[in-house]
XYZ file of C-alpha atoms in Angstrom:
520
model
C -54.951 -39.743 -53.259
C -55.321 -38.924 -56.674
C -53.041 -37.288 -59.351
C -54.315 -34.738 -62.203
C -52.129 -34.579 -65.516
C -53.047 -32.681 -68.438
C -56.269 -32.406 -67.014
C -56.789 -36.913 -66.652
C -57.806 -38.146 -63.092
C -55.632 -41.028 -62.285
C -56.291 -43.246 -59.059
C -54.399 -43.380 -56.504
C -50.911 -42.737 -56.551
C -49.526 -46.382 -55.255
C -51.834 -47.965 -57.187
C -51.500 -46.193 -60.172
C -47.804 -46.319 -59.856
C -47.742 -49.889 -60.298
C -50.561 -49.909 -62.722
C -48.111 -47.975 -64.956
C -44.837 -49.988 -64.456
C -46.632 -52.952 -65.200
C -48.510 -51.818 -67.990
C -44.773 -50.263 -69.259
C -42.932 -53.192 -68.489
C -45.688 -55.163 -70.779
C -45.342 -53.092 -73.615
C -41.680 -53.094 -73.996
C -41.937 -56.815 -74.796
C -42.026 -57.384 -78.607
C -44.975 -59.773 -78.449
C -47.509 -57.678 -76.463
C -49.296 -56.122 -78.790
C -50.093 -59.342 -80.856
C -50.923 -61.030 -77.457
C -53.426 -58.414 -76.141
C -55.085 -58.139 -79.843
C -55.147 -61.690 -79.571
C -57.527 -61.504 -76.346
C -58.685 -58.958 -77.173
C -60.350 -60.348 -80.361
C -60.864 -63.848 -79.188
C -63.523 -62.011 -76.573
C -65.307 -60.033 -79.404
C -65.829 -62.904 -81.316
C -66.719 -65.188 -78.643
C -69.397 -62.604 -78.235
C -70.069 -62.304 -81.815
C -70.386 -65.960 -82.066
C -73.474 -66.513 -80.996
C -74.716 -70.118 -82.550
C -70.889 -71.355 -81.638
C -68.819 -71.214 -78.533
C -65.442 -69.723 -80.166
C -63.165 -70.595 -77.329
C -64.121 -74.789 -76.915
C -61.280 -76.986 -77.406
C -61.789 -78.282 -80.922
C -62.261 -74.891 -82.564
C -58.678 -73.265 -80.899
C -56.726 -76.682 -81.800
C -58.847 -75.699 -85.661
C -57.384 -72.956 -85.499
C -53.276 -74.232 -84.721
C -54.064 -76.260 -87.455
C -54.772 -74.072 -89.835
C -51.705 -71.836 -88.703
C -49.361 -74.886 -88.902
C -47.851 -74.181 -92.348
C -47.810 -70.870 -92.794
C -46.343 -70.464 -89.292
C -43.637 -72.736 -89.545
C -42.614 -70.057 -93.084
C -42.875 -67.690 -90.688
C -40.675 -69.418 -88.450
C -37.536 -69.197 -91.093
C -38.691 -65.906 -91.861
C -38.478 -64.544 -88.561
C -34.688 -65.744 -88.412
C -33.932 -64.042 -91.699
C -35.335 -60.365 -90.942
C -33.593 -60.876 -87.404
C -30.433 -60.518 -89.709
C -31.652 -57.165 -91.408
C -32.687 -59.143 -94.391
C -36.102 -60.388 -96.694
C -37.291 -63.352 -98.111
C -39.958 -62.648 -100.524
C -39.354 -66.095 -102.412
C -40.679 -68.518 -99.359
C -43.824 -68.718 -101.086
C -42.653 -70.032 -103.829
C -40.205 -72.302 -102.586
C -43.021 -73.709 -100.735
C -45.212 -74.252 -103.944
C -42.022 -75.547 -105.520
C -41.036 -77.767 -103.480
C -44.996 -79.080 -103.154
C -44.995 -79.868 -106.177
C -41.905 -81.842 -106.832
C -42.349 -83.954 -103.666
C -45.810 -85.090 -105.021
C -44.141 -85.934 -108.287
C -41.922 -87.939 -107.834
C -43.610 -89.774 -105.251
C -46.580 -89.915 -107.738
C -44.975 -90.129 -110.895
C -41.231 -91.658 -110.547
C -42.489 -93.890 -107.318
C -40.331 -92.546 -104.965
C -41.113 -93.969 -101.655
C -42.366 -91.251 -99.363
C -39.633 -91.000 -96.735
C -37.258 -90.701 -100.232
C -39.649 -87.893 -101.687
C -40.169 -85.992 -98.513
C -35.833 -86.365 -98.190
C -35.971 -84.895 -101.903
C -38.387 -81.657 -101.064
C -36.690 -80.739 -98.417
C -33.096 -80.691 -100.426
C -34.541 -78.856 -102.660
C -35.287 -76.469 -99.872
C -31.776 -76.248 -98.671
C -30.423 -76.071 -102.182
C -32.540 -72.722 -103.331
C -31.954 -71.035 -99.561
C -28.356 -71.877 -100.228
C -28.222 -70.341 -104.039
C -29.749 -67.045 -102.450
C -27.896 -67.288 -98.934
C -24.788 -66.687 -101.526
C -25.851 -63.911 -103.902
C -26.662 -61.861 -100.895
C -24.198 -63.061 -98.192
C -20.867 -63.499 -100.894
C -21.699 -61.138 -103.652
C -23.322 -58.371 -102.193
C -26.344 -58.267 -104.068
C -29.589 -57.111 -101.779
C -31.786 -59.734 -100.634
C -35.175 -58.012 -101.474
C -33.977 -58.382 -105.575
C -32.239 -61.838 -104.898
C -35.572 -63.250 -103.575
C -37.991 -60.934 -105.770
C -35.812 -62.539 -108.851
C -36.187 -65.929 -106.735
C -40.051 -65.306 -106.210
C -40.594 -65.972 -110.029
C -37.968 -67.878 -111.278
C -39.186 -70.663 -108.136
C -42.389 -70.339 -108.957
C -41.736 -70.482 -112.968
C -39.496 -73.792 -112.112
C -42.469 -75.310 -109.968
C -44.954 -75.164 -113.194
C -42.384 -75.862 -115.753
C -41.494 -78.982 -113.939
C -44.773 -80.893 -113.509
C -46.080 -78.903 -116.037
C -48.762 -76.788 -113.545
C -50.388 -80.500 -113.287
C -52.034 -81.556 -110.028
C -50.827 -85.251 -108.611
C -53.168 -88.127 -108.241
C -53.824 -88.438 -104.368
C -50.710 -88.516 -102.259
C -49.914 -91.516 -100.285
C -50.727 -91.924 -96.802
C -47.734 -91.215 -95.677
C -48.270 -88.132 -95.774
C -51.206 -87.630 -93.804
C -48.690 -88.114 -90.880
C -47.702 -84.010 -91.363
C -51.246 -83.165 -91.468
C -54.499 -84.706 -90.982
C -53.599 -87.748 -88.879
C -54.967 -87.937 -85.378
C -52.860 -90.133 -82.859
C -55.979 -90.598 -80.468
C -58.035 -92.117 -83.769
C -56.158 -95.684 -83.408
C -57.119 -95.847 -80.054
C -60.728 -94.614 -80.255
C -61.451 -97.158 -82.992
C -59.670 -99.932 -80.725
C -61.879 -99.147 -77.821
C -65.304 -99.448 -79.550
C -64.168 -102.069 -81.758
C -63.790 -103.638 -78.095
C -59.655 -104.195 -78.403
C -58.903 -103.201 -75.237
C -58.435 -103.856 -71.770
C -56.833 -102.276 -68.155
C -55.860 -98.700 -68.075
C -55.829 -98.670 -72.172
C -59.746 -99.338 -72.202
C -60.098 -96.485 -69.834
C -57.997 -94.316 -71.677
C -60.183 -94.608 -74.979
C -62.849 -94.648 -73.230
C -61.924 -91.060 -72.471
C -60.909 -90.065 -75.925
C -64.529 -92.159 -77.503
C -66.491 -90.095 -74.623
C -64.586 -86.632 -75.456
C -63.898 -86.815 -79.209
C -66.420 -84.692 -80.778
C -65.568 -81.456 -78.105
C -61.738 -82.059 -77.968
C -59.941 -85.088 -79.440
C -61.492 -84.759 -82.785
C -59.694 -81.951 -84.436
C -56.461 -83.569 -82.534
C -54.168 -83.480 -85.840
C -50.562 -84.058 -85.992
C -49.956 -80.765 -88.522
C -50.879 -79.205 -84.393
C -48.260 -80.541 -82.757
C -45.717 -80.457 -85.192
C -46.101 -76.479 -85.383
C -46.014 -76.122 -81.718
C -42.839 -78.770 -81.463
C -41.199 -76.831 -84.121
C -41.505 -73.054 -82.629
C -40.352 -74.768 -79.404
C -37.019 -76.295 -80.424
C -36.619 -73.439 -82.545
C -36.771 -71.066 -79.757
C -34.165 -73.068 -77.198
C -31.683 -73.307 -80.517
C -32.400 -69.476 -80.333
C -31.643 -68.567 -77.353
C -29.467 -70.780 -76.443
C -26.899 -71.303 -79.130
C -24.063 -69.229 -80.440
C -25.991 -68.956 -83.852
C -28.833 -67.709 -81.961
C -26.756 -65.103 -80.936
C -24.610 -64.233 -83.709
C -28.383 -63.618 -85.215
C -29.104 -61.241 -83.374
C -25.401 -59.379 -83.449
C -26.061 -59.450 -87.359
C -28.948 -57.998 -87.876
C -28.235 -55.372 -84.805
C -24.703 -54.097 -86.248
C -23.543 -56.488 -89.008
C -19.926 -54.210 -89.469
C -19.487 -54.302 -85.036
C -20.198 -58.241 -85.770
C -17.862 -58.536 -88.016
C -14.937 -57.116 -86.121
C -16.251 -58.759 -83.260
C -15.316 -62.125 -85.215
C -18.222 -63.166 -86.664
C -17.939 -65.321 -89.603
C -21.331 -62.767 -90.766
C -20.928 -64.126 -94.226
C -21.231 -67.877 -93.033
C -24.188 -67.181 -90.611
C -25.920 -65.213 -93.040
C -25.928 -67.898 -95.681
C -26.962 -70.571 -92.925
C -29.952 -68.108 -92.240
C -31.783 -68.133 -95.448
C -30.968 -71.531 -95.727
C -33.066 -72.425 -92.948
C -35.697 -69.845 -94.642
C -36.147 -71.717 -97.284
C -35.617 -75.151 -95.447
C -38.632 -73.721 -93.505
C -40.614 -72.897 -96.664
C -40.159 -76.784 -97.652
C -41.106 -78.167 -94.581
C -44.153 -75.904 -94.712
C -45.334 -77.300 -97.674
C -44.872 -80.911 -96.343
C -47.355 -79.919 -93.387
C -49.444 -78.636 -96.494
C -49.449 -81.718 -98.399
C -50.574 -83.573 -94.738
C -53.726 -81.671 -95.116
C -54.116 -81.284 -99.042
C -55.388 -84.555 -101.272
C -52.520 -83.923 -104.337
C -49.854 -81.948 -105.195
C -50.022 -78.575 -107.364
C -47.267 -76.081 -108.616
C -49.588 -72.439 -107.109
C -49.591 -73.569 -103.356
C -48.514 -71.346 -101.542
C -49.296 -67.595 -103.113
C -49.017 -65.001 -101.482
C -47.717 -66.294 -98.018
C -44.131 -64.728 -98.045
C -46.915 -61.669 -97.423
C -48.679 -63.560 -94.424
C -45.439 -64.767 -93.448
C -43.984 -61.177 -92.816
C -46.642 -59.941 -91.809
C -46.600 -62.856 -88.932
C -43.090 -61.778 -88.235
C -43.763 -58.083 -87.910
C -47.389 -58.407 -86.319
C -45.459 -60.430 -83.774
C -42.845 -57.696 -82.790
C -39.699 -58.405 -84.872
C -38.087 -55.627 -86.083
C -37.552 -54.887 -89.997
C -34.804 -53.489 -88.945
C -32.701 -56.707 -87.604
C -31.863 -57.280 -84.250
C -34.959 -57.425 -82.071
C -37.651 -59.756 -82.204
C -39.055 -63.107 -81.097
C -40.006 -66.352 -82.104
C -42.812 -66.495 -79.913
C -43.963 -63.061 -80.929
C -44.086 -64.448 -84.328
C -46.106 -67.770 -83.336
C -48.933 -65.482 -81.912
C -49.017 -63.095 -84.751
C -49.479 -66.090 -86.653
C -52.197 -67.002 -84.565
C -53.450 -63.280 -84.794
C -53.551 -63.292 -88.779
C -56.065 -66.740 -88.483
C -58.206 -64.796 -85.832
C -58.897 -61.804 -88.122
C -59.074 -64.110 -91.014
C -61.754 -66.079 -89.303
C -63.678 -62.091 -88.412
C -63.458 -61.580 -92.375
C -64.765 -65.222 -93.280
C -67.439 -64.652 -91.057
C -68.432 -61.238 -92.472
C -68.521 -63.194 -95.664
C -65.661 -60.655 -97.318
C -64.018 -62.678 -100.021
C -60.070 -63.266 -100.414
C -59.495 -59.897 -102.271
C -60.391 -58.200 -98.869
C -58.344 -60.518 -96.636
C -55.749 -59.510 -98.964
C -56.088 -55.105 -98.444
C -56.749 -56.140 -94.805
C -53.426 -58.059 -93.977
C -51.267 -55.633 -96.130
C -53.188 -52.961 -93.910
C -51.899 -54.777 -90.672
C -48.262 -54.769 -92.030
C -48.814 -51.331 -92.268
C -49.767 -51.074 -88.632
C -47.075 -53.487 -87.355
C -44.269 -51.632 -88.949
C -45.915 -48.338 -87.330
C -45.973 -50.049 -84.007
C -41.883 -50.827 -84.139
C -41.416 -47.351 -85.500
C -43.580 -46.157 -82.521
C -41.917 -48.022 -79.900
C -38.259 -47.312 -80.891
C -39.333 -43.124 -80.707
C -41.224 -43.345 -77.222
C -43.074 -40.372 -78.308
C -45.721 -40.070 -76.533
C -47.716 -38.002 -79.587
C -46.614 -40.519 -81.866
C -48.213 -43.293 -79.550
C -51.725 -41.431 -79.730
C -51.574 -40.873 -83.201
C -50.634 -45.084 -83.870
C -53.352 -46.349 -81.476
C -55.720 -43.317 -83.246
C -55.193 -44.757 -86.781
C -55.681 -48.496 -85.351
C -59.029 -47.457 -83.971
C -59.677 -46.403 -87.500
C -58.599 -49.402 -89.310
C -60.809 -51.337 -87.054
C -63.727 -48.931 -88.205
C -62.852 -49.516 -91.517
C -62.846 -53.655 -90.974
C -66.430 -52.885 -89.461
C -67.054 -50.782 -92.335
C -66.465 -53.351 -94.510
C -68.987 -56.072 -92.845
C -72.091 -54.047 -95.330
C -70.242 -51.780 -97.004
C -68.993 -54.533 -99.284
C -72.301 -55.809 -99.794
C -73.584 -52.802 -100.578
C -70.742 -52.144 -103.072
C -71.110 -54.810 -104.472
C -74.754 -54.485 -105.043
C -74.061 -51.094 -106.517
C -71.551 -52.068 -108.807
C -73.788 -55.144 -110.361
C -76.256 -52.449 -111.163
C -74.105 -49.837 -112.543
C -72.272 -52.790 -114.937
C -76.196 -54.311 -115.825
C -77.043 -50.542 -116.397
C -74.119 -49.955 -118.711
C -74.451 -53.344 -120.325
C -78.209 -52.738 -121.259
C -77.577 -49.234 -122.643
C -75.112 -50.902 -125.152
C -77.508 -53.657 -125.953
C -80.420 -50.841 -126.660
C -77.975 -48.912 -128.726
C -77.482 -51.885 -131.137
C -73.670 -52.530 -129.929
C -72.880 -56.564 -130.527
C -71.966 -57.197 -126.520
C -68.740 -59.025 -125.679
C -69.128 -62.235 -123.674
C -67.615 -59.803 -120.491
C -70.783 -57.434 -120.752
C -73.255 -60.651 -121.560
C -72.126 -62.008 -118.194
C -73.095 -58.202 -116.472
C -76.582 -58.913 -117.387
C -79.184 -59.640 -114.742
C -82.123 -61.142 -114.797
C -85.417 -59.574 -113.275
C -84.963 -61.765 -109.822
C -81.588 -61.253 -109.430
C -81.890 -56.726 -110.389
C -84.572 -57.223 -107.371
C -81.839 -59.055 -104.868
C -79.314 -56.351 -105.741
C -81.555 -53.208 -105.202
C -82.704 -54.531 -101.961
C -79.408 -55.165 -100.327
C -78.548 -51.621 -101.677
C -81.650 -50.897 -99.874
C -80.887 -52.936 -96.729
C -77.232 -51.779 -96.100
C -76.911 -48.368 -97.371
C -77.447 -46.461 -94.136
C -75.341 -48.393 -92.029
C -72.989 -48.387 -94.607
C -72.864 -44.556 -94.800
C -73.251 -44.132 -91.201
C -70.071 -46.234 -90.781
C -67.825 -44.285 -93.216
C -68.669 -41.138 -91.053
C -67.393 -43.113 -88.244
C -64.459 -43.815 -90.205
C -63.833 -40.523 -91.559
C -64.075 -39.111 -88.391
C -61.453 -41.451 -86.325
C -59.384 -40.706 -88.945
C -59.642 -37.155 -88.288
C -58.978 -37.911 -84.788
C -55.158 -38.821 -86.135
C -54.265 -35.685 -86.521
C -56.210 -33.342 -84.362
C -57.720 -35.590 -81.483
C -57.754 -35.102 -77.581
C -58.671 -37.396 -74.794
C -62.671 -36.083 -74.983
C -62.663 -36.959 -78.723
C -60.910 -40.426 -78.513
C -63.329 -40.833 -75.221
C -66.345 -40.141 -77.722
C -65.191 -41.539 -80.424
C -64.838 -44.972 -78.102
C -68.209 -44.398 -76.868
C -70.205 -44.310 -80.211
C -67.734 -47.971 -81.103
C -69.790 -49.295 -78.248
C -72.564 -47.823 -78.464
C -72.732 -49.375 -82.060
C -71.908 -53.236 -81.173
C -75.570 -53.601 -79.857
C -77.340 -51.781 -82.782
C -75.079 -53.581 -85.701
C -75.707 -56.675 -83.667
C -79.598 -56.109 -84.365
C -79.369 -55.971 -87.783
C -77.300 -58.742 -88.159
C -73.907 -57.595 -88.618
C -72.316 -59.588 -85.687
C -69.223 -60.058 -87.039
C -68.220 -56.408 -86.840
C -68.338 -56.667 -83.177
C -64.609 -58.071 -82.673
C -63.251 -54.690 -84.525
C -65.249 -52.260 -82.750
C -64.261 -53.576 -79.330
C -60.577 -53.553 -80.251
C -61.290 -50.463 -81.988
C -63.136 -48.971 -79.094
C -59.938 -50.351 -76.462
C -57.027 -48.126 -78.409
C -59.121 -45.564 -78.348
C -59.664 -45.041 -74.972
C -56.436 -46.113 -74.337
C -55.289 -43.688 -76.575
C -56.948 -40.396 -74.039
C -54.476 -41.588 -71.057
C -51.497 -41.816 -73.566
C -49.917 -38.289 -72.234
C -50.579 -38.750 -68.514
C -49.454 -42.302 -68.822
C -46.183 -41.616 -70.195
C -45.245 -38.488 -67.516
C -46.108 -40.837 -64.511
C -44.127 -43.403 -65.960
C -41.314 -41.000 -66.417
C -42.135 -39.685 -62.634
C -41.620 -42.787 -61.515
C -38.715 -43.954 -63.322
C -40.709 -46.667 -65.191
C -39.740 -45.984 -68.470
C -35.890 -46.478 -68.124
């Protein structure tokens, strides 16, 4: 039996009918759309990674590692827009706090377990100072902690004077880079062992390179944290007073909620977050410096909003948060690979804010035109990410020639150059280099901005047969970019190419589902 709606074939009816309930049922959790780009992207670059097998053991525990600091930030963070509110000093806290730990462990030879005691005052100390401002004088927590982001940050270099420590003690390695399966490894071939023990490393020596290897403590640490977090959560009567807050902070209040006490506790544990952040930094980095940690109250919000949780306060998860972590590190990973430097990671991750906060806006509305038009302008950012894969490298190119061209005209015309336009000059060999990747990646490069240009028209006057076509060229391009070497553009055309065809059944999906009941 099959059903026709605004002139889409669905299967049958049973089938489809619980098709649709699932699919709605999947999407009203916060998390699902950073868990299904998640797979979604993990497959593209499995298949983009052709020399390496993305998914082996080592490489996804690489990858927690890597995620470990910022995500426990985002951990506090999450708690703190669950109240309504904004931390845009956690960076700096984190650099702060960095900093001074490594001091005076360094420099006033405070014994670690003393030092690490001292950063993570300090911590509680600054999330207390603006827990107050905003929870007992009113003032609003994006100035509190845009004041905080500087005058943290200021304190941090003022402080050790923007000097890097000698190399931290050991001690420290036990946040980061230590691996609990490396005593026991060396024990077994240094012949220590005997029974089950000797069987056991035996295990760990025969496995280490594909698992045990990358086996750090920074890993487990991250996980342990989200975990006791999320019980405390939802199981606690400050896990739920959260949630009141940041849903109806005047109902909470004549409800009996101490909102000013909770709300102070909140951003206390933000920046208590922040500090313990920067002591699973420190596990992984050889000193101590005043400028770790800029930029990440960006990543961290964007973790928090990639993963579901509302701006608005009041809905949201923890675990959505750990996998938009996780999601930030994947794309990462797709830019590193396209060889895109940090200025484009930056545009890219304020560009998936921008989506995020579109997706919560989306999914509060339930319209179903406002649906098609989100998944529409995804489809285009991922075009744009491919875009980006030559496009910067021919950009680039272009703009060393325009600079060498305008630098040389000003030499010829008898101008004394400043050291800036010296530096624009190229030499014969490297003119040659620039002209032939202008030469190598201009087509493809202008191809893909007509792609982009025209999935972005598809936003505001698209139909099923354009999305439909529009997903057919993404495909249709993975094998031809793949041929001229621009695999890492793969893992945003298929996730491109996926909300756009998802994007045709958005009108029939949404009537069956309100057929049916599903969407109640």
């Amino acid at each position: 039996m099959t059903d026709t709606t605004h002139g889409q074939t669905l299967p049958s009816r049973s089938l489809q009918d619980r098709l649709i309930s699932l699919v709605v049922r999947f999407f009203r959790a916060e998390w699902s759309g950073a868990l299904l780009a998640i797979i979604v992207l993990g497959l593209a670059i499995e298949v983009a990674t052709v020399d390496t097998m993305f998914f082996r053991p080592s490489n996804l525990m690489t990858i927690l590692n890597n995620s470990a600091a910022i995500g426990v930030v985002a951990g506090g963070m999450t708690l703190i827009i669950l109240t309504a509110g904004i931390d845009l000093s956690v960076g700096s806290v984190m650099g702060l706090t960095a900093a001074l730990t490594g001091y005076v462990a360094s420099f006033w030879g405070f014994p670690p377990f003393f030092a690490i005691m001292t950063g993570l005052g300090i911590g509680l100390a600054v999330g207390a100072f603006n827990g107050t401002l905003v929870a007992y004088f009113g003032m609003p927590a994006f100035i509190v902690t845009l004041a905080g982001l500087s005058i943290w940050r200021g304190t941090g270099h003022l402080t050790t004077n923007a000097q890097a420590t000698p190399k931290l003690p050991e001690a420290f390695d036990y946040f980061g880079r230590y691996n609990p399966f490396s005593g026991l490894r060396n024990a077994y071939r240094a012949d220590e062992l005997d029974g089950f023990a000797k069987t056991l490393g035996g295990f760990v020596d025969a496995n280490w390179l594909n698992f045990f290897r990358t086996f750090q403590m920074s890993m487990l640490i991250f996980i342990a944290f989200f975990i006791v977090l999320a019980v405390i959560i939802a199981n606690t009567r400050y896990g739920r007073y959260v949630y009141a807050i940041g849903s109806n902070e005047p109902g909470a209040r004549q409800a009996g909620i101490n909102t000013r006490r909770y709300t102070l506790m909140t951003y206390m544990f933000g920046s208590f977050a922040a500090a313990f952040g920067a002591l699973l930094f420190l596990g992984r980095a050889p000193y101590a410096k005043s400028d770790y940690g800029q930029m990440w109250e960006l990543d961290a919000i964007a973790a928090v909003v990639i993963g579901g949780t509302s701006l608005f306060g009041g809905r949201g998860s923890l675990w959505g948060t750990f996998m938009g972590v996780i999601l930030l590190k994947l794309i990462n990973n797709g830019l590193t690979l396209a060889q895109l430097n940090t200025f484009w990671q930056m545009v890219v991750t304020g560009g998936i804010i921008l989506v995020a906060v579109g997706i919560d806006i989306v999914r509060q509305s339930r319209d179903p035109e406002a649906v098609r038009k989100l998944l529409a302008a995804v489809g285009t950012f991922m075009a744009f990410l491919a875009l980006m894969t030559p496009g910067a490298v021919w950009l680039r190119a272009k703009i060393a020639l325009a600079e060498h061209g305008a630098a040389s005209a000003l030499r010829e015309a008898g101008t004394t150059l400043a050291p800036g336009h010296t530096a624009r000059l190229m030499d014969p060999a490297a003119i040659e280099a620039a002209q032939a990747a202008v030469s190598a990646n201009g087509l493809t490069t202008l191809v893909l901005t007509l792609v982009v240009l025209a999935a972005g028209a598809n936003i505001f006057r698209g139909s099923s047969v354009t999305s439909l076509a529009l997903a057919a060229i993404f495909v249709a391009m993975i094998p031809v970019l793949a041929l001229l070497g621009y695999h890492a553009a793969t893992p945003f055309l298929v996730l491109g190419a996926v909300v756009l065809a998802a994007s045709a059944f958005v009108f029939a999906i949404f009537e069956r589902a309100r057929a049916i009941g599903a969407d109640e």
